[in-house]
Short mmCIF file of C-alpha atoms in Angstrom, two decimals:
data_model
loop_
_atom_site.label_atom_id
_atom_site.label_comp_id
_atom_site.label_asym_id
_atom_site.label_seq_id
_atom_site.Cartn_x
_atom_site.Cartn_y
_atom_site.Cartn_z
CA UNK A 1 -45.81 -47.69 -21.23
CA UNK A 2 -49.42 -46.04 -20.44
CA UNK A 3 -47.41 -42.98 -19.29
CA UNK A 4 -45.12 -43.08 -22.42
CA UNK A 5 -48.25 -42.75 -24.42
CA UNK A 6 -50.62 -40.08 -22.26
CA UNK A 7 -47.46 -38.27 -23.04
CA UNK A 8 -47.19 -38.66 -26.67
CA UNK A 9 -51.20 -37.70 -26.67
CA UNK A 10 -50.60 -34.33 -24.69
CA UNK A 11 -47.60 -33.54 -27.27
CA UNK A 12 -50.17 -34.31 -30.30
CA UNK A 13 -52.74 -32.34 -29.06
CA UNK A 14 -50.40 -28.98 -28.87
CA UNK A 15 -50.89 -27.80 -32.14
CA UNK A 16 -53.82 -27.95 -34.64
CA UNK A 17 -51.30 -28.26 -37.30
CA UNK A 18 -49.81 -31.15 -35.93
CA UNK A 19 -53.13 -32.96 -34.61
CA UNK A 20 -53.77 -33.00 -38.67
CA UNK A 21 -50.05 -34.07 -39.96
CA UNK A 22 -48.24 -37.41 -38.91
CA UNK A 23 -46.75 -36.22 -36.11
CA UNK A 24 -42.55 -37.53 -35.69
CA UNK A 25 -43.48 -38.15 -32.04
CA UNK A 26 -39.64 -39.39 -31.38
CA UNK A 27 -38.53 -35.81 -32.39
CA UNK A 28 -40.73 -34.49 -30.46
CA UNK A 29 -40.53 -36.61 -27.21
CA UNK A 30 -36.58 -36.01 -27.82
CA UNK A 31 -37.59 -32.14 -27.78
CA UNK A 32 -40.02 -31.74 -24.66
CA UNK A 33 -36.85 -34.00 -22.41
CA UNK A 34 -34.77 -32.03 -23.71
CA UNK A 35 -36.61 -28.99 -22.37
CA UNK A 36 -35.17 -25.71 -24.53
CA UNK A 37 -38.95 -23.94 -23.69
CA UNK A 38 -38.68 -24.42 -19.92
CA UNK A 39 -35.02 -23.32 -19.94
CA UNK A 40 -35.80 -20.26 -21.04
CA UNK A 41 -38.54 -19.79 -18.89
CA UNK A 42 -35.99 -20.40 -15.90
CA UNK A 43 -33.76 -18.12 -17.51
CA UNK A 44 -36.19 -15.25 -17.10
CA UNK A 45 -38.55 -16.03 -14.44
CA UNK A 46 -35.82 -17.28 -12.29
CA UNK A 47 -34.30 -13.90 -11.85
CA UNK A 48 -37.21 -11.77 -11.97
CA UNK A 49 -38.72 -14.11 -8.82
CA UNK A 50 -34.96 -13.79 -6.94
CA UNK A 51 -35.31 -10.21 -7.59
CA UNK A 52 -38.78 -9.72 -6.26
CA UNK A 53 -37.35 -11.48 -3.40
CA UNK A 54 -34.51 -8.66 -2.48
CA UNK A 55 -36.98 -5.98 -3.68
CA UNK A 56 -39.57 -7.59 -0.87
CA UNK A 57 -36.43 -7.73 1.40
CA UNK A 58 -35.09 -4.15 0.92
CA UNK A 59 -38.76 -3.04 1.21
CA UNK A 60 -38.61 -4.90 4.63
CA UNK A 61 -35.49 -3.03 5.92
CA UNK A 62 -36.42 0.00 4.86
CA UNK A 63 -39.81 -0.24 7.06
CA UNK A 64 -38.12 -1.63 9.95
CA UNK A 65 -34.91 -0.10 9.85
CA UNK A 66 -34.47 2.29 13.30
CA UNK A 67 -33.40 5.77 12.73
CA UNK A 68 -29.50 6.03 13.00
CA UNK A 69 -27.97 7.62 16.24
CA UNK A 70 -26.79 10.68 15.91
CA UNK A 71 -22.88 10.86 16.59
CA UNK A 72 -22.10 12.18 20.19
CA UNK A 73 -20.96 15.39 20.32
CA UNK A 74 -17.20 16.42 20.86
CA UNK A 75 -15.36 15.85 24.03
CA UNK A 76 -14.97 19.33 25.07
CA UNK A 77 -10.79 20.43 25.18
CA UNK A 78 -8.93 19.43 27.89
CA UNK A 79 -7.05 21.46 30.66
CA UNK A 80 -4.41 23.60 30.01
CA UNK A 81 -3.32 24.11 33.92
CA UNK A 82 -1.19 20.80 33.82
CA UNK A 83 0.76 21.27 31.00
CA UNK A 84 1.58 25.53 31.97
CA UNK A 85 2.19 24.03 35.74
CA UNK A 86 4.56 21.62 33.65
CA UNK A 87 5.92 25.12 31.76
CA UNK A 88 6.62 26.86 35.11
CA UNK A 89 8.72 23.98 36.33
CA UNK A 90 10.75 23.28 32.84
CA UNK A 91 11.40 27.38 32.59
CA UNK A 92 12.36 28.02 36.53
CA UNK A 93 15.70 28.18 35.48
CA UNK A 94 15.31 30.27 32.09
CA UNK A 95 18.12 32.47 31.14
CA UNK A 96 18.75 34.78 27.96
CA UNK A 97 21.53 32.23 26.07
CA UNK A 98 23.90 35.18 25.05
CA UNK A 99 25.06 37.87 26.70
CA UNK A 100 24.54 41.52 24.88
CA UNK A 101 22.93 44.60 24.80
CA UNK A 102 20.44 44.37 22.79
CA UNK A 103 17.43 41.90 21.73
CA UNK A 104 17.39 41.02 18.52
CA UNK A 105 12.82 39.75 18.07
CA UNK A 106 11.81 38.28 14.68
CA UNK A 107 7.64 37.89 14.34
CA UNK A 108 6.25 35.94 11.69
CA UNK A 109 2.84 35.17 10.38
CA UNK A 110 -0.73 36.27 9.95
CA UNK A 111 -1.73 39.77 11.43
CA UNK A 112 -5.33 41.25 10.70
CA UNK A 113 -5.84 44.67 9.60
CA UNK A 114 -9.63 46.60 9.87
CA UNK A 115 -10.77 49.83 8.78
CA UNK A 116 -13.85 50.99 9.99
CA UNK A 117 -15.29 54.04 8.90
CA UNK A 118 -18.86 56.64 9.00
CA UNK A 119 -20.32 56.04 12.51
CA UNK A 120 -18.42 53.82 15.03
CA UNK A 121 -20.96 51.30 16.33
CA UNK A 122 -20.45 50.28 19.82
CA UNK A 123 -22.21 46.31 19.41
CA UNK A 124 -22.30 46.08 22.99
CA UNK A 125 -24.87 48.52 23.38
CA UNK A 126 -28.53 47.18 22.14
CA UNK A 127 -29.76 48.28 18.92
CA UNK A 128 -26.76 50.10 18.25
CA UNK A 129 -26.35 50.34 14.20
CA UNK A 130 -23.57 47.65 12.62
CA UNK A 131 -20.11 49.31 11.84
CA UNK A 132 -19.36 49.82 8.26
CA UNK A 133 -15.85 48.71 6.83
CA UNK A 134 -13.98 45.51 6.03
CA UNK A 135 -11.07 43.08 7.00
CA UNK A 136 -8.41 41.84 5.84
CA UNK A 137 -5.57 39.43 7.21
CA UNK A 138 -1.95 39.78 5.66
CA UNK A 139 1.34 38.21 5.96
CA UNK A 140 4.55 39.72 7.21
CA UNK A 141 8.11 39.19 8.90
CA UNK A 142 8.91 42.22 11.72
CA UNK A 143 12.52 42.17 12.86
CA UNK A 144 13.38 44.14 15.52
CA UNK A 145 16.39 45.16 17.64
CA UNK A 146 15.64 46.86 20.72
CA UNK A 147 18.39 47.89 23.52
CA UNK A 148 18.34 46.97 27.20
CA UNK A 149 19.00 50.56 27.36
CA UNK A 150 15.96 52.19 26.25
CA UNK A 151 17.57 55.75 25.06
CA UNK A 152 19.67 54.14 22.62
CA UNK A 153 18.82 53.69 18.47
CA UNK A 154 16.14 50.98 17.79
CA UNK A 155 15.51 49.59 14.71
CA UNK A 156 12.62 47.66 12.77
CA UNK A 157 12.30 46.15 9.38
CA UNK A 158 9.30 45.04 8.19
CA UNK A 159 9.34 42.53 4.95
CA UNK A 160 5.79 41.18 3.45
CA UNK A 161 5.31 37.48 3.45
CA UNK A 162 2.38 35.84 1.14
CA UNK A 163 -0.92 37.70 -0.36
CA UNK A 164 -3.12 39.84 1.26
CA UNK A 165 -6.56 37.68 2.03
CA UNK A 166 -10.31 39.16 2.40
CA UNK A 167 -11.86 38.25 5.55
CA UNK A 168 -15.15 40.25 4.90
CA UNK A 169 -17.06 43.13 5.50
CA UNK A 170 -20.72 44.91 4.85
CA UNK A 171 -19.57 47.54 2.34
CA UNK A 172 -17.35 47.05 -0.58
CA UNK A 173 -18.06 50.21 -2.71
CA UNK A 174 -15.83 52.11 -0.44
CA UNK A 175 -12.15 52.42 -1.44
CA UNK A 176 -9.44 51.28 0.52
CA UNK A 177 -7.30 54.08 1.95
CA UNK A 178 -4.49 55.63 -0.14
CA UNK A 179 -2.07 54.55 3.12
CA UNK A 180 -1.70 50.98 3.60
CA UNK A 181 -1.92 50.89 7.43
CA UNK A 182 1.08 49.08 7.60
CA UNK A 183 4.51 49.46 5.26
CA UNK A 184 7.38 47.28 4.35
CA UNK A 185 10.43 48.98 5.09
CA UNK A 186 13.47 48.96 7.33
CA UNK A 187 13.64 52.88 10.20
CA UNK A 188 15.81 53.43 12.86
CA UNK A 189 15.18 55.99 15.90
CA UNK A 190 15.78 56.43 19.18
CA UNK A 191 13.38 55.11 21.67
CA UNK A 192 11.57 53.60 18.96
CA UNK A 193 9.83 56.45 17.75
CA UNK A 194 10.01 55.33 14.01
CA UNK A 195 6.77 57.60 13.31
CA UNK A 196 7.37 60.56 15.34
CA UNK A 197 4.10 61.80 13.76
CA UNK A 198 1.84 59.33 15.22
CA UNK A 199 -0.23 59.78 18.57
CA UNK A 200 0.60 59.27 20.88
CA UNK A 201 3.80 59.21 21.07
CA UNK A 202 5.79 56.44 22.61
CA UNK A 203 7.40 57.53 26.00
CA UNK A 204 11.06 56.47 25.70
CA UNK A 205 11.70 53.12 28.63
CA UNK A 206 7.77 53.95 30.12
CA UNK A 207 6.41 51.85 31.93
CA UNK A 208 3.37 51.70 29.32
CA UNK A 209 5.53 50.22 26.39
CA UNK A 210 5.33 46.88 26.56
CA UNK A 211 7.98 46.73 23.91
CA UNK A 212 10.39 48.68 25.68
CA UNK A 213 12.45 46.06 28.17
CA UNK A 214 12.56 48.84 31.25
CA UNK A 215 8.95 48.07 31.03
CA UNK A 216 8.88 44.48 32.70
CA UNK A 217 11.38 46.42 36.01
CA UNK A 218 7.13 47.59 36.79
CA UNK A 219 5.78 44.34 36.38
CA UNK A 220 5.25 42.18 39.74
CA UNK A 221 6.91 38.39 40.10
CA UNK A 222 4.76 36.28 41.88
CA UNK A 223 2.00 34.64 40.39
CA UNK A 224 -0.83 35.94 42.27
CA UNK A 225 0.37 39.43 42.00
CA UNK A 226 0.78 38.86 37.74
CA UNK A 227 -2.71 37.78 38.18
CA UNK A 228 -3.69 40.75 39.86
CA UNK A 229 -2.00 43.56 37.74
CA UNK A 230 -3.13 41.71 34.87
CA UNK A 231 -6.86 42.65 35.33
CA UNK A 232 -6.09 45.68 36.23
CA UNK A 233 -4.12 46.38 33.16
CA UNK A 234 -7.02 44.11 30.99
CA UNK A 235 -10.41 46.46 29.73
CA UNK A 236 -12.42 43.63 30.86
CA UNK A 237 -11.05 42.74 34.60
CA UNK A 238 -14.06 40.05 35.08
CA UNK A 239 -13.51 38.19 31.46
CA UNK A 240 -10.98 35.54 32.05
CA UNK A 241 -10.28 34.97 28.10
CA UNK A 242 -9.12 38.71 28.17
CA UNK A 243 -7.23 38.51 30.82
CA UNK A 244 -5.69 35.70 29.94
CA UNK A 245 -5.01 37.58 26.17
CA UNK A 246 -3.13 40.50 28.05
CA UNK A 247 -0.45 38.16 29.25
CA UNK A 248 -0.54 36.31 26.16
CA UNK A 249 0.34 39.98 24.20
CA UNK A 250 2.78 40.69 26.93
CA UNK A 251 4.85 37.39 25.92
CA UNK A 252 4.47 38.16 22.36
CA UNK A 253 6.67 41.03 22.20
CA UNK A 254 9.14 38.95 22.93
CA UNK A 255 11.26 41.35 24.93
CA UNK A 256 9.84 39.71 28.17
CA UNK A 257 12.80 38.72 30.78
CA UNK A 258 13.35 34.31 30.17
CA UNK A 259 13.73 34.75 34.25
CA UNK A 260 10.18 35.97 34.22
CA UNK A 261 8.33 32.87 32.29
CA UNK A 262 8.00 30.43 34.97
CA UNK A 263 5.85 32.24 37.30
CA UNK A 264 4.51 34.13 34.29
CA UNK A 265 2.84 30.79 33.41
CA UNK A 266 2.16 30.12 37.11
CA UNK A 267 -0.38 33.17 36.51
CA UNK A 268 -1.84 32.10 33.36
CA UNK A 269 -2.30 28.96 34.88
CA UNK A 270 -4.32 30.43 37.58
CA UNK A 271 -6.80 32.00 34.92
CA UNK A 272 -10.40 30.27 35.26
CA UNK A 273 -11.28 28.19 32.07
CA UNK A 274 -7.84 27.09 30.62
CA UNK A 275 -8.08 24.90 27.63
CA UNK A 276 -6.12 22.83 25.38
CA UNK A 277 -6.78 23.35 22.04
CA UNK A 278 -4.19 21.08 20.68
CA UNK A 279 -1.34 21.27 18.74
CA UNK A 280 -0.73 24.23 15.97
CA UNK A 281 1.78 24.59 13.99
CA UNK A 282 3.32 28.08 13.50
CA UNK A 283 4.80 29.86 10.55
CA UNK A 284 8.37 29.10 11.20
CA UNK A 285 7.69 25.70 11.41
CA UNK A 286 7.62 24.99 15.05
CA UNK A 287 4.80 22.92 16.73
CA UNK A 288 3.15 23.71 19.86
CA UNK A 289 0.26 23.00 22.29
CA UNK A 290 -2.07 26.29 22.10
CA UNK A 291 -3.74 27.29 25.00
CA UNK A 292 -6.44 29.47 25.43
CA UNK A 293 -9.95 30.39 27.32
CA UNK A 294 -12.82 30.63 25.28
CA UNK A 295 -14.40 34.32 24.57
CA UNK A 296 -17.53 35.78 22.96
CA UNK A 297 -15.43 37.95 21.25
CA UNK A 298 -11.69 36.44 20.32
CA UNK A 299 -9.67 33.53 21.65
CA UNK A 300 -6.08 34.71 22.44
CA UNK A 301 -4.43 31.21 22.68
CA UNK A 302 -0.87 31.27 23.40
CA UNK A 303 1.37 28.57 22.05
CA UNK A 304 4.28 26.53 23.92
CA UNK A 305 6.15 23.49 23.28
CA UNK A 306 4.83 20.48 24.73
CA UNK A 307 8.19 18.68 26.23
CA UNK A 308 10.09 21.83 27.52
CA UNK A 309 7.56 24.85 28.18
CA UNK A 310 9.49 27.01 25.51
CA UNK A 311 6.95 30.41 24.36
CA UNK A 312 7.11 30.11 20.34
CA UNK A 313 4.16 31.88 19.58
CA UNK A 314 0.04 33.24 19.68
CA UNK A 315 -2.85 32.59 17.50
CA UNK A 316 -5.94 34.66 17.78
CA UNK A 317 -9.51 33.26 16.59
CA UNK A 318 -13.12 35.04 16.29
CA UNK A 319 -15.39 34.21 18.75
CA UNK A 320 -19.41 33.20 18.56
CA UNK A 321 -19.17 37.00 18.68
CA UNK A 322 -16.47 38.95 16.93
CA UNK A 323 -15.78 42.68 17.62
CA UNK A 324 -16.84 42.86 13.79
CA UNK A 325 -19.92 41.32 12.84
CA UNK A 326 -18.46 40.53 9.05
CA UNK A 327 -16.12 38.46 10.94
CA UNK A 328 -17.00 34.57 10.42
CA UNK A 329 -16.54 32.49 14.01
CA UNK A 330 -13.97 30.00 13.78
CA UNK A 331 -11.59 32.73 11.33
CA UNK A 332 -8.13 32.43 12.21
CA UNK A 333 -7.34 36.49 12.09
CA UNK A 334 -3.69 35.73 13.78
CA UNK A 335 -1.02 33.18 13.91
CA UNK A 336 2.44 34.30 14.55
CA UNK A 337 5.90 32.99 15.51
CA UNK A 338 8.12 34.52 17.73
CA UNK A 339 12.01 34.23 18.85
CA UNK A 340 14.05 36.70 21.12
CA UNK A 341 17.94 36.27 22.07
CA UNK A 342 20.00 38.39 22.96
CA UNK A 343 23.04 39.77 21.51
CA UNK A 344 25.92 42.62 21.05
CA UNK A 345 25.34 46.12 20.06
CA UNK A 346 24.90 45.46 15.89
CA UNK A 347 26.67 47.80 13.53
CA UNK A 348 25.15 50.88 12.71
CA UNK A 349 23.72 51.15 16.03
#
């Protein structure tokens, strides 16, 4: 009972208006246990407090908290030696399918095109001035048939594929040349001279037209020998990525012998700094492994299929240090598909 009434004295003493009116101290002891004020205290101060609390503990981390690691840096590209030693073996045996008398190529994909114009810089020579011009990348399908014979009548038809992209360039108030360097169109001639004009000439079956199937008759057969003529035919004998590109373009044209590839990729394999840069797919629609050795200027890479060795192709990317400054590293400036067979004299030939 004492503590029943100290209570009802502490209530009483609350307000002045109430100290001086009969209090209803029932109501009012019903009130306080019932506790409406010091729920809504809880209701505010409760969260605010739990919220200091996380603030205090975020403020904690935050102070303590070690820098993150910084993620390790790419595993470098594995090998390409096993998989063109895995080539050589599937293609010892590789044949033309058909017989015929002529090759019938089809090339697909993105080519790059460059004018350059005033004052031809030479950027490996210090503090010579940049080149002025521009690139450009297009699209377009080349279908050729060339004869075993060399003397006979070629043809080539050339069909546009896609939009013509801007790859850059350090002078754009020049206009592009009333010529586009290369037309859409379908010629015929013998030896292959579709543009009799242009110089120089090509030699009909020489043995410096790679395009010309009397060509590869000059071209050694055993690996180290490829390896050998291939510097010597390369402007950069000591640079493994462009010697490695030379026999990469020499497979491209597509008019290589199938009896040649497996020591052809015996050579390549024997190229310092082989890499493989992983799969690619190509414009027809065929995947490959693309192999390549890195260069200042462009990677070459050529591009095979994985399981059997078969050649379906070549992409080309700029280097740390393009031939054209304009150029950004990394640009894809070529990716292109390529299938040979052989087959009968067409009509019209």
């Amino acid at each position: 009972m004492s503590d029943q009434r100290e209570l009802d004295e502490a209530l009483a003493m609350l307000h002045q208006r109430e100290r001086t009116a009969a209090p209803d101290l029932d109501a009012l002891r019903a009130r306080v246990l019932a506790g409406p004020q010091h729920e809504r205290k809880k209701r505010w101060l409760l969260p605010v407090a739990a919220a200091a609390v996380v603030l205090a503990g975020v403020t904690a981390v935050q102070v303590t908290r070690e820098a993150p690691e910084e993620a390790p840096p790419a595993a470098p590209p594995a090998s390409g030696v096993p998989l063109l030693e895995h080539a050589a073996k599937t293609n010892a045996d590789a044949r033309w399918r058909n017989e015929g008398t002529y090759l019938h190529v089809v090339t697909r994909g993105t080519r790059d095109r460059t004018l350059v114009y005033g004052n031809i810089a030479d950027d490996d020579v210090v503090d010579s001035a940049p080149n002025s011009g521009y690139t450009e990348v297009y699209e377009q399908r080349v279908e050729s048939w060339v004869p075993l014979v060399p003397d006979l009548m070629w043809r080539e038809k050339r069909s546009s594929e896609g939009e013509t992209r801007w790859v850059g360039g350090n002078d754009l108030s020049r206009i592009k040349p009333a010529t586009p360097w290369l037309k859409d169109g379908d010629w015929t001639a013998p030896c292959g001279n579709y543009f009799p004009a242009e110089k120089p000439k090509t030699a009909c079956g020489g043995a410096n037209d790679p395009a010309s199937p009397s060509f590869y008759a000059t071209v050694p057969t055993e690996p180290a020998e490829i390896l050998s003529w291939l510097r010597k035919r390369s402007n950069a004998p000591l640079d493994s990525g462009a010697v490695f590109a030379e026999g990469v373009e020499l497979m491209s044209s597509g008019v290589m012998p199938k009896e040649r590839y497996a020591n052809w990729y015996r050579a390549l394999a024997m190229i310092d700094g082989v890499r493989d840069y992983g799969d690619v797919t190509l414009p027809d629609g065929k995947v490959g492994a693309a192999l390549g050795v890195p260069s200042e200027r462009e990677r070459r890479e050529l591009v095979i299929d994985r399981n059997d060795g078969r050649f379906l192709g070549e992409r080309r990317i700029a280097g740390p240090r393009p031939k054209q400054s304009w150029i950004p590293e990394g640009t894809v400036v070529g990716l292109i598909s390529v299938t040979s067979e052989q087959i009968p004299r067409p009509d019209g030939l």
